Amino acid sequence: MKARIVAVAVPAPLYKAFDYRVPGEGPCTPGMRVRVPFGRRTVVGVVLEAPRAEVVGTGIQYKSIAAVLDAEPLLPTELLDLCRWAAGYYQHPIGEVLATALPSALRQGGATRIGEERALRITAAGRIALATLPARNRAQRAMLEALAAGPRPRSELDASAAMLSQATKQGWIESFVVDETPVAAEPAPALTAEQASSLALLREAQGPSTGLGTGFDVTVLEGITGSGKTELYLQRAADVLALGRQVLVLVPEIGLTPQLTERFARRFGGKVARYHSGMADGERAQAWLRARAGRTGIVVGTRSAAFLPFAKLGLIIVDEEHDGSFKQQDGLRYSARDLVIVRAQKAGVPVILGSATPSFETLHNASAGRYRRARLTRRVHAVAPPAIRLLDVRGRPLDHGMSAPLLEAIGKHLDAGGQSLLFLNRRGYAPVLLCHDCGWQAPCKQCDSRMTMHRGRGRLVCHHCGAESGVPVKCESCQSRALLPVGEGTERIEDGLRDAFPGKRIERFDSDRIRKRGELERLLEDTRSGAIHILIGTQMLAKGHDFAGLSLVGIVDVDHALYGSDFRALERMGQLVTQVAGRAGRVGQQAEVILQTHEPHHPALRSLLEKGYAGFAESLLAQRKQLGLPPFAHLALLRAEATARGAALTFLQEAAALLRAEGVALLGPIPSPMERLGGRYRAQLLLQSGSRAALQKLLAAQVPSLDDLKSARPVRWSVDIDPLDLF
Ligand code: ADP
Ligand code: ZN
Ligand code: ZN
């Protein structure tokens, strides 16, 4: 018998598969892992194609596979196809795509046995303890609260081993085998009329059968915060579970959206699994294998869950579909949202894209008739959406960045028993340390940027590369001691609020303040209980949390969001303002949102306030169309960086000479907006085309050979399809 040859994808940044000889006569089929010699190492690769007979006399010397690791394909055909598609579409080496799709334990050749999955849950005695334990037992209470919201694996609880074993001895909590838990703990509420008609639309759109090969369909579920989207996710998930199929729920960041996960857990009990990068390797591999075995009904996961090998997928839900975290910004630069849509199309399952502020791409697809649209316009608990107003701060004195009317409004809401949230998406005390005598600004030594002063830590920090230094006492240029922190970060807002509202509990929610696991949850708990009066938040508070008592939201510097460095800046501004505003007024009093601005006549701000997000999006989309920008054109961005100035640009110039095709416009190459970052010089080349096919064809023909250019040697480069940021 002739020897058999197979193509194997190896984990390396190479645009091709490698052929190996198959040892023996056992099975070696696509999706199986194999251990192969590669260069001087041995690596774990994945078989891509069915073996073929070796052609004799070609003179090719094949290396042999050292071991076939799986008795059956670990990657189902559907997943392998998806990986191939992603490699082609994102112009990325297949071996690295597979590395994204497989959890690291399996990628390294780990075993595929599914272990017993255990989790902890609260008992009736535990619920009584929770009701009676004094407030000072904070850690215990937090642990019991977490479990009261639904069972959790031990590793996801922020509690010491000693505390858990004590609580177990007291009979407050117990460990159980997840697969054996009964389903459906909490009953579903009766839907509002609006919810009912949206649900009918979702069901009709997606067909009662959702059988493989029949049910592909995308529906945008558009609804302001509190309008009941999540409840519809739960009901659609219940439909699909009842058919014996699985549900994937993608969320932007699991830590920032604990409420969604908890609601699924409460409704569906042990049927809900999680999948995210915060999990230990072993746990992640187990979650992957369970999904593959069809043992999990619902997976709530972040980006990489888009690649989970579901045995019988029946529905995909993308929550906050507009969120930028669905796009990976390094390695395989994929959009998990876009990827699951392709996947759903291949697998014939429906998709729900939920958001209060759908992305312009999604809105465009809806108006082009590719997606259906379901709308929820009212909040379930009949409270009016907040009144949003612009506060013109031109000429007004600002105290720590805040004007008198803003501070007065906070005072008024505090007196009425409401909480306030001040939003500023900038950490630290001040973004610039300025010499009052000569104008010098403390620069980052590694980047074309300035250092942010952090007073709490007493350091200067570069928010671009992470470089740190002490705070200088003298100007480096003129030796003057007159150094002034200029501008505001969250620390400074906190200072200002402490002066203005002594005796009130003020908490800052940003990544400097919240470093430890569990810290965010504790602060959120204190917010809900009313113990915190004023919150200062960055991006961290912009999404996913309900604060029933929040009646005022102040956006300290909305202008900052007006001037991002690319064409999506205004879209993001509209999403951010709408999302942050949505935190307010879920229950009770009429809530208020105040935007401080120096640009009260800015057309985008006006249109957002006067027409709401939908109208705002429509007018900006009309502009995009005129300018030929996405979603009316397709982009690819080639980025390059090198330690020597000019090397990246030279490489991109040579690349540009190869990247010529009818219907594809080249913009650049140019130095990146921040040319030097972390000590490296960066440049970029933008490709733009009205035809996705033309762009794809050109890239597929040229990208794999760009590394052969001599000028590529000192350069690190990458290609970003459908880039979100143009820098
Ligand atoms: P969204 O996901 O759009 O923010 P949710 O689904 O979270 O909205 O609904 C907002 C609040 O209203 C939640 O507390 C939810 O439990 C509750 N809720 C949703 N639908 C109903 C309903 N039909 N009846 C009663 N309460 C509901
Ligand atoms: Zn100076
Ligand atoms: Zn820097």
PDB file of C-alpha atoms in Angstrom, residues 398-654:
ATOM      1  CA  LEU A 398     -15.070  75.281  35.954  1.00  0.00           C
ATOM      2  CA  ASP A 399     -14.162  73.786  39.267  1.00  0.00           C
ATOM      3  CA  HIS A 400     -12.239  70.550  38.699  1.00  0.00           C
ATOM      4  CA  GLY A 401     -13.886  70.436  35.294  1.00  0.00           C
ATOM      5  CA  MET A 402     -17.397  70.881  36.631  1.00  0.00           C
ATOM      6  CA  SER A 403     -19.589  73.944  36.193  1.00  0.00           C
ATOM      7  CA  ALA A 404     -21.778  75.439  38.909  1.00  0.00           C
ATOM      8  CA  PRO A 405     -25.071  74.314  37.299  1.00  0.00           C
ATOM      9  CA  LEU A 406     -23.801  70.734  37.153  1.00  0.00           C
ATOM     10  CA  LEU A 407     -22.774  70.806  40.811  1.00  0.00           C
ATOM     11  CA  GLU A 408     -26.107  72.355  41.737  1.00  0.00           C
ATOM     12  CA  ALA A 409     -27.955  69.624  39.892  1.00  0.00           C
ATOM     13  CA  ILE A 410     -26.006  66.956  41.774  1.00  0.00           C
ATOM     14  CA  GLY A 411     -26.921  68.669  45.045  1.00  0.00           C
ATOM     15  CA  LYS A 412     -30.570  68.830  44.093  1.00  0.00           C
ATOM     16  CA  HIS A 413     -30.707  65.140  43.195  1.00  0.00           C
ATOM     17  CA  LEU A 414     -28.873  64.184  46.364  1.00  0.00           C
ATOM     18  CA  ASP A 415     -31.403  66.133  48.426  1.00  0.00           C
ATOM     19  CA  ALA A 416     -34.195  64.285  46.696  1.00  0.00           C
ATOM     20  CA  GLY A 417     -32.548  60.981  47.597  1.00  0.00           C
ATOM     21  CA  GLY A 418     -31.258  60.189  44.101  1.00  0.00           C
ATOM     22  CA  GLN A 419     -27.792  59.025  43.124  1.00  0.00           C
ATOM     23  CA  SER A 420     -25.605  60.739  40.551  1.00  0.00           C
ATOM     24  CA  LEU A 421     -23.130  59.376  38.031  1.00  0.00           C
ATOM     25  CA  LEU A 422     -20.393  61.546  36.606  1.00  0.00           C
ATOM     26  CA  PHE A 423     -18.974  60.096  33.456  1.00  0.00           C
ATOM     27  CA  LEU A 424     -15.497  60.849  32.139  1.00  0.00           C
ATOM     28  CA  ASN A 425     -13.615  58.443  29.968  1.00  0.00           C
ATOM     29  CA  ARG A 426     -10.169  59.470  31.163  1.00  0.00           C
ATOM     30  CA  ARG A 427      -8.357  57.928  34.083  1.00  0.00           C
ATOM     31  CA  GLY A 428      -5.835  59.654  36.293  1.00  0.00           C
ATOM     32  CA  TYR A 429      -5.719  63.145  37.720  1.00  0.00           C
ATOM     33  CA  ALA A 430      -4.748  65.249  34.726  1.00  0.00           C
ATOM     34  CA  PRO A 431      -3.857  64.337  31.162  1.00  0.00           C
ATOM     35  CA  VAL A 432      -1.056  66.912  30.945  1.00  0.00           C
ATOM     36  CA  LEU A 433       1.644  68.184  33.274  1.00  0.00           C
ATOM     37  CA  LEU A 434       2.494  71.659  31.990  1.00  0.00           C
ATOM     38  CA  CYS A 435       5.314  74.079  32.790  1.00  0.00           C
ATOM     39  CA  HIS A 436       3.666  77.425  33.439  1.00  0.00           C
ATOM     40  CA  ASP A 437       6.886  79.298  32.639  1.00  0.00           C
ATOM     41  CA  CYS A 438       7.939  77.810  29.314  1.00  0.00           C
ATOM     42  CA  GLY A 439       5.060  75.649  28.141  1.00  0.00           C
ATOM     43  CA  TRP A 440       6.916  72.310  28.337  1.00  0.00           C
ATOM     44  CA  GLN A 441       4.581  69.323  28.697  1.00  0.00           C
ATOM     45  CA  ALA A 442       5.849  66.129  30.297  1.00  0.00           C
ATOM     46  CA  PRO A 443       6.208  63.786  27.297  1.00  0.00           C
ATOM     47  CA  CYS A 444       6.325  60.027  27.069  1.00  0.00           C
ATOM     48  CA  LYS A 445       9.866  59.056  26.140  1.00  0.00           C
ATOM     49  CA  GLN A 446       8.583  56.140  24.076  1.00  0.00           C
ATOM     50  CA  CYS A 447       5.620  57.684  22.273  1.00  0.00           C
ATOM     51  CA  ASP A 448       4.475  60.843  20.563  1.00  0.00           C
ATOM     52  CA  SER A 449       2.230  61.549  23.499  1.00  0.00           C
ATOM     53  CA  ARG A 450       2.092  63.157  26.867  1.00  0.00           C
ATOM     54  CA  MET A 451       2.136  61.553  30.254  1.00  0.00           C
ATOM     55  CA  THR A 452      -0.993  61.470  32.389  1.00  0.00           C
ATOM     56  CA  MET A 453      -0.545  62.453  35.977  1.00  0.00           C
ATOM     57  CA  HIS A 454      -1.867  59.931  38.500  1.00  0.00           C
ATOM     58  CA  ARG A 455      -2.011  61.491  41.894  1.00  0.00           C
ATOM     59  CA  GLY A 456      -3.136  58.472  43.842  1.00  0.00           C
ATOM     60  CA  ARG A 457      -0.058  56.553  42.760  1.00  0.00           C
ATOM     61  CA  GLY A 458       2.133  59.634  42.594  1.00  0.00           C
ATOM     62  CA  ARG A 459       3.293  58.709  39.089  1.00  0.00           C
ATOM     63  CA  LEU A 460       3.213  59.877  35.529  1.00  0.00           C
ATOM     64  CA  VAL A 461       1.784  57.171  33.281  1.00  0.00           C
ATOM     65  CA  CYS A 462       1.574  56.910  29.519  1.00  0.00           C
ATOM     66  CA  HIS A 463      -1.875  55.596  28.600  1.00  0.00           C
ATOM     67  CA  HIS A 464      -0.593  54.430  25.239  1.00  0.00           C
ATOM     68  CA  CYS A 465       2.424  52.306  26.080  1.00  0.00           C
ATOM     69  CA  GLY A 466       2.161  51.991  29.845  1.00  0.00           C
ATOM     70  CA  ALA A 467       5.514  53.701  30.573  1.00  0.00           C
ATOM     71  CA  GLU A 468       5.734  55.170  34.053  1.00  0.00           C
ATOM     72  CA  SER A 469       7.944  57.627  35.848  1.00  0.00           C
ATOM     73  CA  GLY A 470       7.996  59.669  39.036  1.00  0.00           C
ATOM     74  CA  VAL A 471       6.370  63.095  38.996  1.00  0.00           C
ATOM     75  CA  PRO A 472       9.146  65.617  38.285  1.00  0.00           C
ATOM     76  CA  VAL A 473       9.507  68.585  40.622  1.00  0.00           C
ATOM     77  CA  LYS A 474      11.185  70.762  38.001  1.00  0.00           C
ATOM     78  CA  CYS A 475      10.574  71.441  34.340  1.00  0.00           C
ATOM     79  CA  GLU A 476      13.023  69.444  32.239  1.00  0.00           C
ATOM     80  CA  SER A 477      13.376  72.320  29.850  1.00  0.00           C
ATOM     81  CA  CYS A 478      13.708  75.492  31.994  1.00  0.00           C
ATOM     82  CA  GLN A 479      14.057  74.037  35.512  1.00  0.00           C
ATOM     83  CA  SER A 480      11.099  76.047  36.729  1.00  0.00           C
ATOM     84  CA  ARG A 481       9.132  74.566  39.592  1.00  0.00           C
ATOM     85  CA  ALA A 482       5.854  75.951  38.315  1.00  0.00           C
ATOM     86  CA  LEU A 483       4.433  72.660  37.028  1.00  0.00           C
ATOM     87  CA  LEU A 484       0.671  72.534  36.654  1.00  0.00           C
ATOM     88  CA  PRO A 485      -1.568  69.539  36.080  1.00  0.00           C
ATOM     89  CA  VAL A 486      -3.866  70.613  33.256  1.00  0.00           C
ATOM     90  CA  GLY A 487      -7.184  69.067  32.293  1.00  0.00           C
ATOM     91  CA  GLU A 488      -9.268  66.515  34.130  1.00  0.00           C
ATOM     92  CA  GLY A 489      -9.173  62.827  34.768  1.00  0.00           C
ATOM     93  CA  THR A 490     -11.461  60.842  37.043  1.00  0.00           C
ATOM     94  CA  GLU A 491      -9.218  61.375  40.104  1.00  0.00           C
ATOM     95  CA  ARG A 492      -9.608  65.095  39.768  1.00  0.00           C
ATOM     96  CA  ILE A 493     -13.376  64.879  39.428  1.00  0.00           C
ATOM     97  CA  GLU A 494     -13.351  62.812  42.593  1.00  0.00           C
ATOM     98  CA  ASP A 495     -11.371  65.521  44.389  1.00  0.00           C
ATOM     99  CA  GLY A 496     -13.765  68.199  43.248  1.00  0.00           C
ATOM    100  CA  LEU A 497     -16.793  66.229  44.349  1.00  0.00           C
ATOM    101  CA  ARG A 498     -15.294  65.513  47.768  1.00  0.00           C
ATOM    102  CA  ASP A 499     -14.816  69.240  48.301  1.00  0.00           C
ATOM    103  CA  ALA A 500     -18.311  70.035  47.105  1.00  0.00           C
ATOM    104  CA  PHE A 501     -20.162  67.232  48.892  1.00  0.00           C
ATOM    105  CA  PRO A 502     -18.430  66.446  52.174  1.00  0.00           C
ATOM    106  CA  GLY A 503     -19.948  63.548  54.060  1.00  0.00           C
ATOM    107  CA  LYS A 504     -21.305  61.852  50.941  1.00  0.00           C
ATOM    108  CA  ARG A 505     -19.930  58.547  49.791  1.00  0.00           C
ATOM    109  CA  ILE A 506     -18.236  59.060  46.471  1.00  0.00           C
ATOM    110  CA  GLU A 507     -16.738  56.153  44.537  1.00  0.00           C
ATOM    111  CA  ARG A 508     -14.644  56.056  41.444  1.00  0.00           C
ATOM    112  CA  PHE A 509     -15.109  53.152  39.024  1.00  0.00           C
ATOM    113  CA  ASP A 510     -12.027  52.879  36.866  1.00  0.00           C
ATOM    114  CA  SER A 511      -9.276  50.367  36.329  1.00  0.00           C
ATOM    115  CA  ASP A 512      -6.921  52.163  38.745  1.00  0.00           C
ATOM    116  CA  ARG A 513      -9.385  51.968  41.572  1.00  0.00           C
ATOM    117  CA  ILE A 514     -10.795  48.547  40.754  1.00  0.00           C
ATOM    118  CA  ARG A 515      -7.951  46.127  40.467  1.00  0.00           C
ATOM    119  CA  LYS A 516      -8.968  43.142  42.501  1.00  0.00           C
ATOM    120  CA  ARG A 517     -11.457  40.564  41.465  1.00  0.00           C
ATOM    121  CA  GLY A 518     -14.747  41.006  43.234  1.00  0.00           C
ATOM    122  CA  GLU A 519     -14.099  44.685  43.930  1.00  0.00           C
ATOM    123  CA  LEU A 520     -16.406  45.822  41.140  1.00  0.00           C
ATOM    124  CA  GLU A 521     -19.168  43.551  42.339  1.00  0.00           C
ATOM    125  CA  ARG A 522     -18.856  44.875  45.880  1.00  0.00           C
ATOM    126  CA  LEU A 523     -19.050  48.467  44.718  1.00  0.00           C
ATOM    127  CA  LEU A 524     -22.018  47.684  42.483  1.00  0.00           C
ATOM    128  CA  GLU A 525     -23.743  46.085  45.452  1.00  0.00           C
ATOM    129  CA  ASP A 526     -23.129  49.211  47.526  1.00  0.00           C
ATOM    130  CA  THR A 527     -24.504  51.281  44.680  1.00  0.00           C
ATOM    131  CA  ARG A 528     -27.681  49.252  44.521  1.00  0.00           C
ATOM    132  CA  SER A 529     -28.167  49.359  48.269  1.00  0.00           C
ATOM    133  CA  GLY A 530     -27.912  53.147  48.137  1.00  0.00           C
ATOM    134  CA  ALA A 531     -24.764  53.320  50.274  1.00  0.00           C
ATOM    135  CA  ILE A 532     -22.916  55.173  47.505  1.00  0.00           C
ATOM    136  CA  HIS A 533     -24.212  58.632  46.649  1.00  0.00           C
ATOM    137  CA  ILE A 534     -22.071  59.691  43.744  1.00  0.00           C
ATOM    138  CA  LEU A 535     -20.364  57.467  41.192  1.00  0.00           C
ATOM    139  CA  ILE A 536     -17.566  58.523  38.920  1.00  0.00           C
ATOM    140  CA  GLY A 537     -17.249  56.233  35.982  1.00  0.00           C
ATOM    141  CA  THR A 538     -15.266  55.523  32.872  1.00  0.00           C
ATOM    142  CA  GLN A 539     -16.181  53.088  30.105  1.00  0.00           C
ATOM    143  CA  MET A 540     -16.498  50.530  32.884  1.00  0.00           C
ATOM    144  CA  LEU A 541     -19.883  51.911  33.860  1.00  0.00           C
ATOM    145  CA  ALA A 542     -21.141  52.701  30.388  1.00  0.00           C
ATOM    146  CA  LYS A 543     -22.805  49.376  29.804  1.00  0.00           C
ATOM    147  CA  GLY A 544     -24.727  46.555  31.283  1.00  0.00           C
ATOM    148  CA  HIS A 545     -25.589  47.779  34.746  1.00  0.00           C
ATOM    149  CA  ASP A 546     -28.957  48.814  36.096  1.00  0.00           C
ATOM    150  CA  PHE A 547     -28.923  51.375  38.831  1.00  0.00           C
ATOM    151  CA  ALA A 548     -32.443  51.786  40.050  1.00  0.00           C
ATOM    152  CA  GLY A 549     -31.644  54.763  42.249  1.00  0.00           C
ATOM    153  CA  LEU A 550     -29.651  56.736  39.712  1.00  0.00           C
ATOM    154  CA  SER A 551     -31.453  59.928  38.807  1.00  0.00           C
ATOM    155  CA  LEU A 552     -28.713  62.144  37.386  1.00  0.00           C
ATOM    156  CA  VAL A 553     -26.021  61.434  34.844  1.00  0.00           C
ATOM    157  CA  GLY A 554     -23.471  64.118  34.061  1.00  0.00           C
ATOM    158  CA  ILE A 555     -21.147  63.714  31.115  1.00  0.00           C
ATOM    159  CA  VAL A 556     -18.261  65.921  32.110  1.00  0.00           C
ATOM    160  CA  ASP A 557     -16.725  66.463  28.705  1.00  0.00           C
ATOM    161  CA  VAL A 558     -18.806  65.347  25.768  1.00  0.00           C
ATOM    162  CA  ASP A 559     -16.597  67.385  23.406  1.00  0.00           C
ATOM    163  CA  HIS A 560     -13.816  64.910  23.959  1.00  0.00           C
ATOM    164  CA  ALA A 561     -15.947  62.332  22.147  1.00  0.00           C
ATOM    165  CA  LEU A 562     -16.651  64.675  19.239  1.00  0.00           C
ATOM    166  CA  TYR A 563     -13.051  64.698  18.148  1.00  0.00           C
ATOM    167  CA  GLY A 564     -11.878  61.159  17.799  1.00  0.00           C
ATOM    168  CA  SER A 565      -9.277  60.528  15.194  1.00  0.00           C
ATOM    169  CA  ASP A 566     -11.451  58.781  12.620  1.00  0.00           C
ATOM    170  CA  PHE A 567     -14.766  58.736  10.838  1.00  0.00           C
ATOM    171  CA  ARG A 568     -16.423  56.585  13.483  1.00  0.00           C
ATOM    172  CA  ALA A 569     -15.883  59.142  16.267  1.00  0.00           C
ATOM    173  CA  LEU A 570     -19.384  60.573  16.041  1.00  0.00           C
ATOM    174  CA  GLU A 571     -21.043  57.187  15.828  1.00  0.00           C
ATOM    175  CA  ARG A 572     -19.237  56.231  19.026  1.00  0.00           C
ATOM    176  CA  MET A 573     -20.175  59.514  20.653  1.00  0.00           C
ATOM    177  CA  GLY A 574     -23.854  58.866  19.942  1.00  0.00           C
ATOM    178  CA  GLN A 575     -23.625  55.342  21.304  1.00  0.00           C
ATOM    179  CA  LEU A 576     -21.752  56.405  24.388  1.00  0.00           C
ATOM    180  CA  VAL A 577     -24.091  59.262  25.274  1.00  0.00           C
ATOM    181  CA  THR A 578     -27.154  57.099  24.718  1.00  0.00           C
ATOM    182  CA  GLN A 579     -25.720  54.185  26.672  1.00  0.00           C
ATOM    183  CA  VAL A 580     -24.540  56.294  29.583  1.00  0.00           C
ATOM    184  CA  ALA A 581     -27.843  58.147  29.657  1.00  0.00           C
ATOM    185  CA  GLY A 582     -29.580  54.767  29.740  1.00  0.00           C
ATOM    186  CA  ARG A 583     -28.050  54.040  33.151  1.00  0.00           C
ATOM    187  CA  ALA A 584     -30.363  56.646  34.669  1.00  0.00           C
ATOM    188  CA  GLY A 585     -33.928  56.485  35.811  1.00  0.00           C
ATOM    189  CA  ARG A 586     -34.857  52.868  35.625  1.00  0.00           C
ATOM    190  CA  VAL A 587     -37.287  53.197  38.460  1.00  0.00           C
ATOM    191  CA  GLY A 588     -39.146  56.017  40.100  1.00  0.00           C
ATOM    192  CA  GLN A 589     -38.190  59.626  39.665  1.00  0.00           C
ATOM    193  CA  GLN A 590     -37.762  61.510  36.404  1.00  0.00           C
ATOM    194  CA  ALA A 591     -34.118  61.309  35.582  1.00  0.00           C
ATOM    195  CA  GLU A 592     -31.910  63.938  34.072  1.00  0.00           C
ATOM    196  CA  VAL A 593     -28.831  63.778  31.879  1.00  0.00           C
ATOM    197  CA  ILE A 594     -26.541  66.766  31.541  1.00  0.00           C
ATOM    198  CA  LEU A 595     -23.856  67.058  28.879  1.00  0.00           C
ATOM    199  CA  GLN A 596     -21.228  69.708  29.487  1.00  0.00           C
ATOM    200  CA  THR A 597     -20.023  71.150  26.206  1.00  0.00           C
ATOM    201  CA  HIS A 598     -18.173  74.010  24.604  1.00  0.00           C
ATOM    202  CA  GLU A 599     -19.901  73.166  21.324  1.00  0.00           C
ATOM    203  CA  PRO A 600     -23.597  73.563  22.010  1.00  0.00           C
ATOM    204  CA  HIS A 601     -24.323  74.022  18.312  1.00  0.00           C
ATOM    205  CA  HIS A 602     -22.412  71.021  17.053  1.00  0.00           C
ATOM    206  CA  PRO A 603     -24.723  69.457  14.446  1.00  0.00           C
ATOM    207  CA  ALA A 604     -24.144  65.875  15.603  1.00  0.00           C
ATOM    208  CA  LEU A 605     -24.914  66.732  19.215  1.00  0.00           C
ATOM    209  CA  ARG A 606     -28.015  68.601  18.168  1.00  0.00           C
ATOM    210  CA  SER A 607     -29.287  65.836  15.986  1.00  0.00           C
ATOM    211  CA  LEU A 608     -28.707  63.246  18.715  1.00  0.00           C
ATOM    212  CA  LEU A 609     -30.652  65.301  21.227  1.00  0.00           C
ATOM    213  CA  GLU A 610     -33.416  66.387  18.911  1.00  0.00           C
ATOM    214  CA  LYS A 611     -33.980  63.250  16.881  1.00  0.00           C
ATOM    215  CA  GLY A 612     -32.730  60.508  19.168  1.00  0.00           C
ATOM    216  CA  TYR A 613     -30.213  57.833  18.228  1.00  0.00           C
ATOM    217  CA  ALA A 614     -32.143  56.482  15.251  1.00  0.00           C
ATOM    218  CA  GLY A 615     -32.517  59.874  13.578  1.00  0.00           C
ATOM    219  CA  PHE A 616     -28.952  60.783  14.430  1.00  0.00           C
ATOM    220  CA  ALA A 617     -27.726  57.563  12.840  1.00  0.00           C
ATOM    221  CA  GLU A 618     -29.776  58.182   9.736  1.00  0.00           C
ATOM    222  CA  SER A 619     -28.286  61.608   9.080  1.00  0.00           C
ATOM    223  CA  LEU A 620     -24.745  60.444   9.727  1.00  0.00           C
ATOM    224  CA  LEU A 621     -25.276  57.458   7.466  1.00  0.00           C
ATOM    225  CA  ALA A 622     -26.345  59.814   4.690  1.00  0.00           C
ATOM    226  CA  GLN A 623     -23.022  61.633   5.118  1.00  0.00           C
ATOM    227  CA  ARG A 624     -21.080  58.381   5.039  1.00  0.00           C
ATOM    228  CA  LYS A 625     -22.799  57.503   1.807  1.00  0.00           C
ATOM    229  CA  GLN A 626     -21.792  60.780   0.225  1.00  0.00           C
ATOM    230  CA  LEU A 627     -18.207  60.354   1.334  1.00  0.00           C
ATOM    231  CA  GLY A 628     -18.042  56.717   0.272  1.00  0.00           C
ATOM    232  CA  LEU A 629     -17.183  55.515   3.768  1.00  0.00           C
ATOM    233  CA  PRO A 630     -18.225  52.249   5.444  1.00  0.00           C
ATOM    234  CA  PRO A 631     -20.784  50.760   5.418  1.00  0.00           C
ATOM    235  CA  PHE A 632     -20.926  52.095   1.845  1.00  0.00           C
ATOM    236  CA  ALA A 633     -17.379  50.997   1.104  1.00  0.00           C
ATOM    237  CA  HIS A 634     -15.068  48.308   2.398  1.00  0.00           C
ATOM    238  CA  LEU A 635     -11.757  48.966   4.072  1.00  0.00           C
ATOM    239  CA  ALA A 636      -8.614  47.071   4.850  1.00  0.00           C
ATOM    240  CA  LEU A 637      -5.779  48.619   6.792  1.00  0.00           C
ATOM    241  CA  LEU A 638      -2.213  47.474   6.479  1.00  0.00           C
ATOM    242  CA  ARG A 639      -0.216  48.510   9.520  1.00  0.00           C
ATOM    243  CA  ALA A 640       3.522  48.282   9.959  1.00  0.00           C
ATOM    244  CA  GLU A 641       5.992  49.197  12.665  1.00  0.00           C
ATOM    245  CA  ALA A 642       9.740  49.081  13.179  1.00  0.00           C
ATOM    246  CA  THR A 643      12.345  50.363  15.566  1.00  0.00           C
ATOM    247  CA  ALA A 644      14.059  52.436  12.893  1.00  0.00           C
ATOM    248  CA  ARG A 645      12.260  55.481  11.616  1.00  0.00           C
ATOM    249  CA  GLY A 646      11.202  55.095   7.990  1.00  0.00           C
ATOM    250  CA  ALA A 647      11.450  51.298   7.778  1.00  0.00           C
ATOM    251  CA  ALA A 648       7.710  50.798   8.142  1.00  0.00           C
ATOM    252  CA  LEU A 649       6.970  53.407   5.529  1.00  0.00           C
ATOM    253  CA  THR A 650       9.445  51.886   3.082  1.00  0.00           C
ATOM    254  CA  PHE A 651       7.857  48.480   3.493  1.00  0.00           C
ATOM    255  CA  LEU A 652       4.381  49.870   2.911  1.00  0.00           C
ATOM    256  CA  GLN A 653       5.557  51.710  -0.190  1.00  0.00           C
ATOM    257  CA  GLU A 654       6.805  48.440  -1.639  1.00  0.00           C
TER     258      GLU A 654
END
